[in-house]
């Protein structure tokens, strides 16, 4: 009888351990999807700007951080949190458009390297402005929602679930914009050929401004969803930016769907590596996987081979 009882207890313990392992895996997966949703939104913003203007915008993260600090200032002065999210998007888009009109637009078409250096310069200026106005001290950023959802013996933060949901809605709206609206069709035409779009009367500069505003707005939304768990410092989005780049190169620099899928993939792989391999090698694991894919398919999983416009 004692032997039977011990065996039953052992089986029950094994089942509990298996359940805990499954719950832990689901927790890691959801957390990875939440991170990937942030990378996907930022990557989508990068791809939209690149396709419309041939500019790889390294300033995207720093400009979005300016929007975050402005939002936190308004929140501290009593503005509702949801309205501060709108303010962050508006401030980011407006600041980015000013930077484009005063610096980037002056470059000749096809000056990809010069534009890249310019956006890096804008990024450094933005971080310097943040440090001057708001200082470098870490700050807490409020969550849109509090609490968690129970999953067996684990708990999934509600903020992570909201991040996934909001990002999914934003991505669906972008897909609708490009697939079903006149502006979206015009943006696709400019992406294919700015000269042809100009001949058709689409106005490439107006479309470029819309693309910049949209791309920066998506980055600001991603930043707003990411900041509550990371805190707020001038360089808070540096790591997400590089992971977003890994995502768009993995998915394909010219593919919006590839940017989303690549960002989600990077987020999940990053969390899996940190949880089951080593936190110290998470980036090494993700970027090694990305390099391996690019060695096999240089244009990314969903990208197409393109030639530089001159």
Coordinates of C-alpha atoms in Angstrom, one line a residue:
X1 CA 0.0 0.0 0.0
X2 CA 2.8 2.4 0.8
X3 CA 4.5 1.6 -2.5
X4 CA 1.2 2.3 -4.4
X5 CA 0.7 5.6 -2.5
X6 CA 4.2 6.7 -3.2
X7 CA 3.7 5.9 -6.9
X8 CA 0.5 7.8 -7.0
X9 CA 2.1 10.8 -5.3
X10 CA 5.0 10.6 -7.7
X11 CA 2.7 10.7 -10.7
X12 CA 0.8 13.6 -9.2
X13 CA 4.0 15.5 -8.6
X14 CA 5.1 14.8 -12.2
X15 CA 1.8 16.1 -13.6
X16 CA 2.1 19.3 -11.5
X17 CA 5.7 19.8 -12.7
X18 CA 4.6 19.3 -16.3
X19 CA 1.7 21.8 -15.8
X20 CA 4.1 24.3 -14.3
X21 CA 6.5 23.9 -17.2
X22 CA 3.6 24.5 -19.7
X23 CA 2.4 27.5 -17.8
X24 CA 5.9 28.9 -17.7
X25 CA 6.3 28.3 -21.4
X26 CA 3.0 30.1 -22.1
X27 CA 4.1 33.0 -19.9
X28 CA 7.4 33.3 -21.8
X29 CA 5.6 33.1 -25.1
X30 CA 3.1 35.8 -24.2
X31 CA 5.9 38.0 -22.9
X32 CA 7.8 37.4 -26.1
X33 CA 4.8 38.3 -28.2
X34 CA 4.3 41.5 -26.3
X35 CA 8.0 42.5 -26.9
X36 CA 7.7 41.4 -30.5
X37 CA 4.6 43.6 -30.9
X38 CA 6.7 46.6 -29.9
X39 CA 9.5 45.6 -32.3
X40 CA 7.0 44.9 -35.0
X41 CA 5.4 48.4 -34.7
X42 CA 8.8 50.1 -34.7
X43 CA 9.9 48.0 -37.7
X44 CA 6.7 48.8 -39.5
X45 CA 7.3 52.5 -39.0
X46 CA 10.9 52.1 -40.3
X47 CA 9.7 50.2 -43.4
X48 CA 6.9 52.7 -44.2
X49 CA 9.4 55.6 -44.1
X50 CA 12.0 53.7 -46.1
X51 CA 9.7 52.6 -48.9
X52 CA 8.3 56.1 -49.3
X53 CA 11.6 58.1 -49.0
X54 CA 14.5 55.7 -49.3
X55 CA 15.6 56.8 -45.8
X56 CA 16.6 54.4 -43.0
X57 CA 15.5 56.5 -40.1
X58 CA 17.8 55.8 -37.2
X59 CA 16.3 58.8 -35.4
X60 CA 12.9 57.1 -35.1
X61 CA 13.6 55.8 -31.5
X62 CA 15.0 59.1 -30.2
X63 CA 12.1 61.1 -31.7
X64 CA 9.6 58.7 -30.1
X65 CA 11.4 59.2 -26.8
X66 CA 10.9 63.0 -27.1
X67 CA 7.2 62.2 -27.4
X68 CA 7.3 60.0 -24.3
X69 CA 8.8 62.7 -22.2
X70 CA 6.3 65.2 -23.4
X71 CA 3.5 62.8 -22.6
X72 CA 4.9 62.2 -19.1
X73 CA 5.1 65.9 -18.4
X74 CA 1.4 66.3 -19.5
X75 CA 0.4 63.4 -17.3
X76 CA 2.2 64.9 -14.3
X77 CA 0.1 68.1 -14.9
X78 CA -3.1 66.2 -14.8
X79 CA -3.9 65.1 -18.3
X80 CA -5.6 61.7 -18.6
X81 CA -3.2 58.9 -19.6
X82 CA -5.0 58.0 -22.9
X83 CA -4.8 61.6 -24.0
X84 CA -1.1 61.7 -23.3
X85 CA -0.7 58.8 -25.7
X86 CA -2.3 60.9 -28.4
X87 CA 0.0 63.8 -27.4
X88 CA 3.1 61.5 -27.6
X89 CA 2.1 60.5 -31.2
X90 CA 1.5 64.1 -32.2
X91 CA 4.7 65.4 -30.7
X92 CA 6.7 62.6 -32.2
X93 CA 5.2 63.0 -35.7
X94 CA 5.6 66.8 -35.6
X95 CA 9.2 66.7 -34.3
X96 CA 10.1 64.2 -37.0
X97 CA 8.5 66.2 -39.8
X98 CA 10.4 69.3 -38.7
X99 CA 13.6 67.3 -38.8
X100 CA 12.8 65.9 -42.2
X101 CA 11.9 69.3 -43.7
X102 CA 14.9 71.1 -42.3
X103 CA 17.6 68.4 -42.7
X104 CA 16.7 65.2 -44.6
X105 CA 14.7 66.7 -47.5
X106 CA 17.7 68.9 -48.5
X107 CA 19.6 65.8 -49.6
X108 CA 19.4 64.7 -53.2
X109 CA 17.4 61.5 -54.0
X110 CA 19.6 58.4 -53.7
X111 CA 21.9 59.8 -51.0
X112 CA 21.2 56.8 -48.8
X113 CA 24.5 57.0 -46.8
X114 CA 24.2 60.7 -46.2
X115 CA 20.6 60.3 -45.1
X116 CA 21.6 57.5 -42.7
X117 CA 24.3 59.7 -41.2
X118 CA 21.9 62.6 -41.0
X119 CA 19.3 60.6 -39.1
X120 CA 22.0 59.4 -36.7
X121 CA 22.9 63.1 -36.1
X122 CA 19.2 63.9 -35.5
X123 CA 19.1 61.0 -33.0
X124 CA 22.0 62.4 -31.0
X125 CA 20.5 65.9 -31.0
X126 CA 17.2 64.6 -29.8
X127 CA 18.8 62.7 -26.9
X128 CA 20.8 65.8 -26.0
X129 CA 17.6 67.9 -26.0
X130 CA 15.9 65.3 -23.7
X131 CA 18.9 65.4 -21.3
X132 CA 18.9 69.2 -21.3
X133 CA 15.1 69.7 -20.7
X134 CA 14.3 66.6 -18.6
X135 CA 17.7 65.4 -17.3
X136 CA 19.1 61.8 -17.4
X137 CA 17.5 60.5 -14.2
X138 CA 15.4 57.3 -14.7
X139 CA 11.7 57.8 -14.3
X140 CA 8.7 55.5 -13.9
X141 CA 6.2 55.6 -16.7
X142 CA 2.6 54.8 -15.9
X143 CA 0.9 51.6 -17.2
X144 CA -2.3 51.8 -19.1
X145 CA -3.7 49.0 -17.1
X146 CA -2.7 47.3 -13.8
X147 CA -2.9 43.8 -12.6
X148 CA -2.5 40.4 -14.1
X149 CA -4.4 37.4 -15.5
X150 CA -3.9 34.1 -13.8
X151 CA -2.5 31.2 -15.8
X152 CA -2.2 28.1 -13.6
X153 CA 0.6 28.9 -11.1
X154 CA 1.8 31.9 -13.3
X155 CA 0.4 35.4 -13.9
X156 CA 0.4 37.2 -17.2
X157 CA 0.6 41.0 -16.8
X158 CA -2.5 42.7 -18.2
X159 CA -0.2 45.3 -19.8
X160 CA 1.4 42.6 -21.9
X161 CA -2.0 41.4 -23.2
X162 CA -3.0 45.0 -23.9
X163 CA 0.2 45.6 -25.8
X164 CA -0.5 42.7 -28.1
X165 CA -4.1 43.8 -28.6
X166 CA -3.3 47.4 -29.3
X167 CA -0.4 46.5 -31.7
X168 CA -2.7 44.1 -33.5
X169 CA -5.4 46.7 -34.0
X170 CA -2.8 49.3 -35.2
X171 CA -1.2 46.8 -37.6
X172 CA -4.7 45.9 -39.0
X173 CA -5.5 49.6 -39.5
X174 CA -2.2 50.1 -41.4
X175 CA -3.0 47.1 -43.6
X176 CA -6.5 48.6 -44.3
X177 CA -4.9 52.0 -45.1
X178 CA -2.5 50.5 -47.7
X179 CA -4.9 48.0 -49.1
X180 CA -8.2 49.8 -49.3
X181 CA -7.7 53.6 -49.4
X182 CA -6.6 56.1 -52.0
X183 CA -3.8 57.4 -49.8
X184 CA -2.5 53.9 -49.3
X185 CA -2.5 53.3 -53.0
X186 CA -0.6 56.5 -53.6
X187 CA 2.0 55.6 -51.0
X188 CA 2.5 52.2 -52.7
X189 CA 2.9 54.0 -56.0
X190 CA 5.5 56.3 -54.6
X191 CA 7.3 53.3 -53.1
X192 CA 7.5 51.7 -56.5
X193 CA 8.6 54.8 -58.4
X194 CA 8.7 58.4 -57.2
X195 CA 9.0 59.7 -60.7
X196 CA 6.0 57.7 -62.0
X197 CA 4.0 58.9 -59.0
X198 CA 4.9 62.5 -59.8
X199 CA 3.8 62.0 -63.4
X200 CA 0.5 60.6 -62.2
X201 CA 0.1 63.8 -60.1
X202 CA 0.3 62.0 -56.7
X203 CA 2.8 64.5 -55.2
X204 CA 5.7 62.5 -53.8
X205 CA 6.6 65.1 -51.2
X206 CA 3.1 65.1 -49.7
X207 CA 3.1 61.3 -49.6
X208 CA 6.5 61.3 -48.0
X209 CA 5.3 63.6 -45.2
X210 CA 2.4 61.3 -44.6
X211 CA 4.7 58.3 -44.5
X212 CA 7.0 60.0 -42.0
X213 CA 4.1 61.0 -39.8
X214 CA 2.6 57.5 -39.9
X215 CA 5.9 55.7 -39.3
X216 CA 6.8 58.0 -36.4
X217 CA 3.3 57.7 -35.0
X218 CA 3.7 53.9 -34.9
X219 CA 7.0 54.3 -33.2
X220 CA 5.5 56.6 -30.6
X221 CA 2.7 54.1 -29.9
X222 CA 5.3 51.3 -29.6
X223 CA 7.2 53.4 -27.1
X224 CA 4.1 54.2 -25.1
X225 CA 3.4 50.5 -24.7
X226 CA 7.0 49.6 -23.9
X227 CA 8.0 52.4 -21.4
X228 CA 5.8 51.1 -18.4
X229 CA 7.9 48.0 -18.0
X230 CA 11.3 49.5 -19.0
X231 CA 11.1 52.9 -17.3
X232 CA 12.1 56.1 -18.9
X233 CA 15.6 57.3 -19.7
X234 CA 16.8 59.2 -22.9
X235 CA 18.1 55.9 -24.4
X236 CA 15.1 53.7 -23.4
X237 CA 14.4 52.7 -27.0
X238 CA 17.9 52.0 -28.1
X239 CA 17.7 48.2 -27.6
X240 CA 14.1 47.9 -29.1
X241 CA 15.3 49.9 -32.1
X242 CA 18.1 47.4 -32.9
X243 CA 15.8 44.5 -32.3
X244 CA 13.3 46.1 -34.7
X245 CA 16.1 46.4 -37.2
X246 CA 16.8 42.7 -36.7
X247 CA 13.1 42.0 -37.3
X248 CA 12.9 44.0 -40.6
X249 CA 16.1 42.5 -42.0
X250 CA 14.8 39.1 -41.0
X251 CA 11.4 39.7 -42.5
X252 CA 12.6 41.8 -45.4
X253 CA 13.4 45.6 -45.5
X254 CA 10.8 46.2 -48.2
X255 CA 8.0 44.2 -46.7
X256 CA 5.6 45.6 -44.2
X257 CA 4.2 42.1 -43.4
X258 CA 7.8 41.0 -43.0
X259 CA 8.6 43.7 -40.5
X260 CA 5.7 42.6 -38.3
X261 CA 6.4 38.9 -38.5
X262 CA 10.1 39.5 -38.1
X263 CA 9.5 41.7 -35.0
X264 CA 7.3 39.1 -33.5
X265 CA 9.8 36.4 -34.2
X266 CA 12.7 38.4 -32.7
X267 CA 10.6 39.0 -29.6
X268 CA 9.7 35.4 -29.1
X269 CA 13.2 34.1 -29.8
X270 CA 14.7 36.7 -27.5
X271 CA 12.5 35.7 -24.5
X272 CA 12.9 31.9 -25.2
X273 CA 16.7 32.4 -25.3
X274 CA 16.7 34.4 -22.1
X275 CA 14.5 31.9 -20.3
X276 CA 15.9 28.6 -21.5
X277 CA 19.5 29.3 -22.6
X278 CA 21.0 32.4 -20.8
X279 CA 20.0 36.0 -20.4
X280 CA 23.5 37.0 -21.3
X281 CA 23.3 35.4 -24.7
X282 CA 19.8 36.5 -25.7
X283 CA 20.9 39.1 -28.3
X284 CA 23.7 36.8 -29.6
X285 CA 21.1 34.1 -30.2
X286 CA 18.6 36.4 -32.0
X287 CA 21.2 38.1 -34.2
X288 CA 22.9 34.8 -35.0
X289 CA 19.6 33.4 -36.2
X290 CA 19.0 36.6 -38.2
X291 CA 22.5 36.4 -39.8
X292 CA 21.9 32.7 -40.7
X293 CA 18.6 33.6 -42.4
X294 CA 20.3 36.4 -44.3
X295 CA 23.1 34.1 -45.5
X296 CA 20.5 31.8 -47.0
X297 CA 18.1 34.6 -48.2
X298 CA 19.8 38.0 -48.3
X299 CA 16.5 39.9 -49.0
X300 CA 14.9 38.4 -45.9
X301 CA 12.0 36.0 -45.5
X302 CA 9.4 38.2 -47.3
X303 CA 11.5 40.8 -49.0
X304 CA 12.3 41.0 -52.7
X305 CA 15.5 41.8 -54.4
X306 CA 15.5 45.5 -55.3
X307 CA 17.9 47.9 -57.0
X308 CA 18.8 51.3 -55.5
X309 CA 17.0 54.2 -57.1
X310 CA 19.4 56.9 -58.4

